[in-house]
Amino acid sequence: MKIKIDIDPQHEETPVITIQVKEWTDEVEAVVKMLRQHESEMPDAKGAAQPKRIVALEEDRSILLQPSEIDYIFAEKRKVFAMAGGRTLEMRMKLYELEEVLSSHGFIRFSKSVLGNLDQVDRFELSFNGNLCVYFKSGSKEYVTRKYVHGLKEQLLDGGGQRDE
């Protein structure tokens, strides 16, 4: 692996990292994962650090979840829930707030009421109505509506689920 660094005062303030490879490899994936991990620990544009954990409720207890533990998040009857490890946990944040916070952790909109974690996806199956059925590593499944299928395909084809460019 070659590493080239170009320091020039004329470059924009935000660093840009370009990886040039012939094909996607485990080594490239490890580098990208490391960069994303570092990015998620950095403060955002407002100066707030990206959360490493999210608070969920189970019965009367508050539970700290790593974003990587969550398969998908969904809204139902004006409440927001997360599916994690086969458990349904209530979230205190609104769906659009979670989408904003978790986009750097591999979450993408599956439908108007569902966010999915691309890092937990096992496989996809096309449904007869044009929707995409997503199977997660945990065995649970959710659907990507036709409106969001194109965005999901593009994100997957642009490097295996790239986040926040």
Coordinates of C-alpha atoms in Angstrom, one line a residue:
M1 CA 0.0 0.0 0.0
K2 CA 1.3 3.4 -0.9
I3 CA 0.4 6.5 1.1
K4 CA 0.6 10.0 -0.4
I5 CA 0.0 13.2 1.5
D6 CA -0.3 16.5 -0.2
I7 CA -0.1 19.5 2.2
D8 CA -0.8 22.8 0.5
P9 CA -2.3 26.0 2.0
Q10 CA -4.6 26.3 -1.1
H11 CA -6.5 23.1 -0.2
E12 CA -9.9 23.5 1.4
E13 CA -10.0 23.2 5.2
T14 CA -11.9 19.9 5.3
P15 CA -9.5 17.0 4.5
V16 CA -10.4 14.9 1.5
I17 CA -9.3 11.3 1.4
T18 CA -9.2 9.5 -1.9
I19 CA -8.6 5.8 -2.1
Q20 CA -7.6 4.5 -5.6
V21 CA -7.8 0.7 -6.0
K22 CA -8.4 -1.8 -8.7
E23 CA -11.0 -3.7 -6.6
W24 CA -12.6 -3.7 -3.2
T25 CA -10.5 -5.8 -0.8
D26 CA -10.5 -6.7 2.9
E27 CA -7.6 -4.3 3.4
V28 CA -9.5 -1.4 1.7
E29 CA -12.5 -2.2 3.8
A30 CA -10.4 -2.1 7.0
V31 CA -9.0 1.3 6.1
V32 CA -12.4 2.7 5.3
K33 CA -13.8 1.3 8.6
M34 CA -11.0 2.8 10.6
L35 CA -11.5 6.2 8.9
R36 CA -15.3 6.1 9.6
Q37 CA -14.6 5.1 13.2
H38 CA -12.3 8.1 13.6
E39 CA -14.8 10.3 11.9
S40 CA -17.6 9.2 14.1
E41 CA -15.5 10.2 17.2
M42 CA -14.8 13.6 15.8
P43 CA -17.1 16.6 16.5
D44 CA -19.6 17.5 13.8
A45 CA -20.1 20.9 12.2
K46 CA -21.9 22.2 15.3
G47 CA -19.1 21.1 17.6
A48 CA -21.0 18.1 19.1
A49 CA -19.2 14.8 19.1
Q50 CA -21.0 11.9 17.4
P51 CA -22.5 9.6 20.0
K52 CA -20.9 6.2 20.5
R53 CA -24.0 4.9 22.1
I54 CA -27.7 5.6 22.0
V55 CA -30.2 5.3 24.9
A56 CA -33.1 3.0 24.5
L57 CA -35.9 1.9 26.9
E58 CA -36.9 -1.6 27.8
E59 CA -39.7 -1.8 30.3
D60 CA -38.6 0.7 33.0
R61 CA -34.8 0.4 32.3
S62 CA -32.6 2.6 30.1
I63 CA -30.2 0.6 28.0
L64 CA -27.1 1.9 26.2
L65 CA -26.8 0.6 22.7
Q66 CA -23.9 0.7 20.3
P67 CA -25.2 1.7 16.8
S68 CA -23.6 -1.5 15.4
E69 CA -26.0 -3.6 17.6
I70 CA -29.1 -2.2 15.9
D71 CA -30.6 -4.0 12.9
Y72 CA -33.2 -1.3 12.1
I73 CA -35.2 1.5 13.6
F74 CA -38.9 1.9 12.9
A75 CA -41.8 4.3 13.7
E76 CA -45.1 2.8 14.7
K77 CA -48.1 4.5 16.4
R78 CA -46.2 7.7 17.0
K79 CA -43.4 6.0 18.8
V80 CA -39.9 5.0 17.6
F81 CA -38.4 1.5 18.2
A82 CA -35.1 -0.2 17.5
M83 CA -34.7 -3.9 16.7
A84 CA -31.5 -5.1 18.4
G85 CA -30.6 -8.7 19.1
G86 CA -34.1 -9.9 18.5
R87 CA -35.5 -7.3 21.1
T88 CA -37.7 -4.4 20.4
L89 CA -36.6 -1.3 22.3
E90 CA -38.3 2.0 22.5
M91 CA -36.2 5.1 21.5
R92 CA -36.6 8.5 23.0
M93 CA -35.5 10.4 19.8
K94 CA -37.6 11.0 16.7
L95 CA -36.9 9.0 13.5
Y96 CA -35.5 12.0 11.6
E97 CA -33.2 12.8 14.5
L98 CA -31.9 9.2 14.6
E99 CA -31.4 9.3 10.8
E100 CA -29.2 12.4 11.2
V101 CA -27.2 11.0 14.1
L102 CA -26.8 7.4 12.7
S103 CA -26.0 8.2 9.0
S104 CA -22.3 8.1 9.8
H105 CA -22.8 4.6 11.3
G106 CA -24.2 3.0 8.2
F107 CA -27.9 3.7 8.6
I108 CA -30.0 4.6 5.6
R109 CA -33.7 5.2 5.0
F110 CA -35.5 2.1 3.9
S111 CA -39.0 3.7 3.9
K112 CA -40.9 6.6 5.3
S113 CA -40.9 4.8 8.7
V114 CA -37.8 2.7 8.7
L115 CA -34.0 3.2 9.0
G116 CA -31.8 0.2 8.3
N117 CA -28.2 -0.6 9.4
L118 CA -26.3 -1.6 6.2
D119 CA -23.6 -3.1 8.3
Q120 CA -26.1 -5.7 9.7
V121 CA -27.6 -6.7 6.3
D122 CA -27.1 -10.3 5.3
R123 CA -28.9 -10.4 2.0
F124 CA -31.6 -8.8 -0.2
E125 CA -34.5 -10.4 -2.1
L126 CA -36.7 -8.6 -4.7
S127 CA -40.4 -8.7 -3.9
F128 CA -43.1 -9.0 -6.6
N129 CA -44.3 -5.4 -6.0
G130 CA -40.9 -3.8 -6.6
N131 CA -40.0 -3.5 -3.0
L132 CA -36.8 -5.1 -1.7
C133 CA -36.8 -7.5 1.3
V134 CA -33.8 -7.1 3.5
Y135 CA -32.7 -9.9 5.7
F136 CA -30.4 -9.0 8.6
K137 CA -27.7 -11.2 10.2
S138 CA -29.9 -11.6 13.3
G139 CA -32.6 -13.3 11.2
S140 CA -35.1 -10.3 11.2
K141 CA -36.3 -8.8 8.0
E142 CA -37.6 -5.4 6.8
Y143 CA -38.6 -3.9 3.5
V144 CA -37.2 -1.1 1.4
T145 CA -40.0 0.6 -0.5
R146 CA -39.6 1.4 -4.2
K147 CA -39.0 5.1 -3.5
Y148 CA -35.8 4.3 -1.5
V149 CA -34.5 1.3 -3.5
H150 CA -32.6 3.5 -6.0
G151 CA -30.8 5.4 -3.2
L152 CA -29.9 2.2 -1.5
K153 CA -28.5 0.6 -4.7
E154 CA -26.4 3.8 -5.3
Q155 CA -25.0 3.8 -1.8
L156 CA -24.1 0.1 -2.0
L157 CA -22.5 0.5 -5.5
D158 CA -20.5 3.5 -4.4
G159 CA -18.2 1.4 -2.1
G160 CA -20.2 -0.9 0.1
G161 CA -22.2 1.6 2.1
Q162 CA -20.1 4.8 2.1
R163 CA -21.3 7.3 4.7
D164 CA -21.2 11.1 4.8
E165 CA -18.8 12.1 2.1

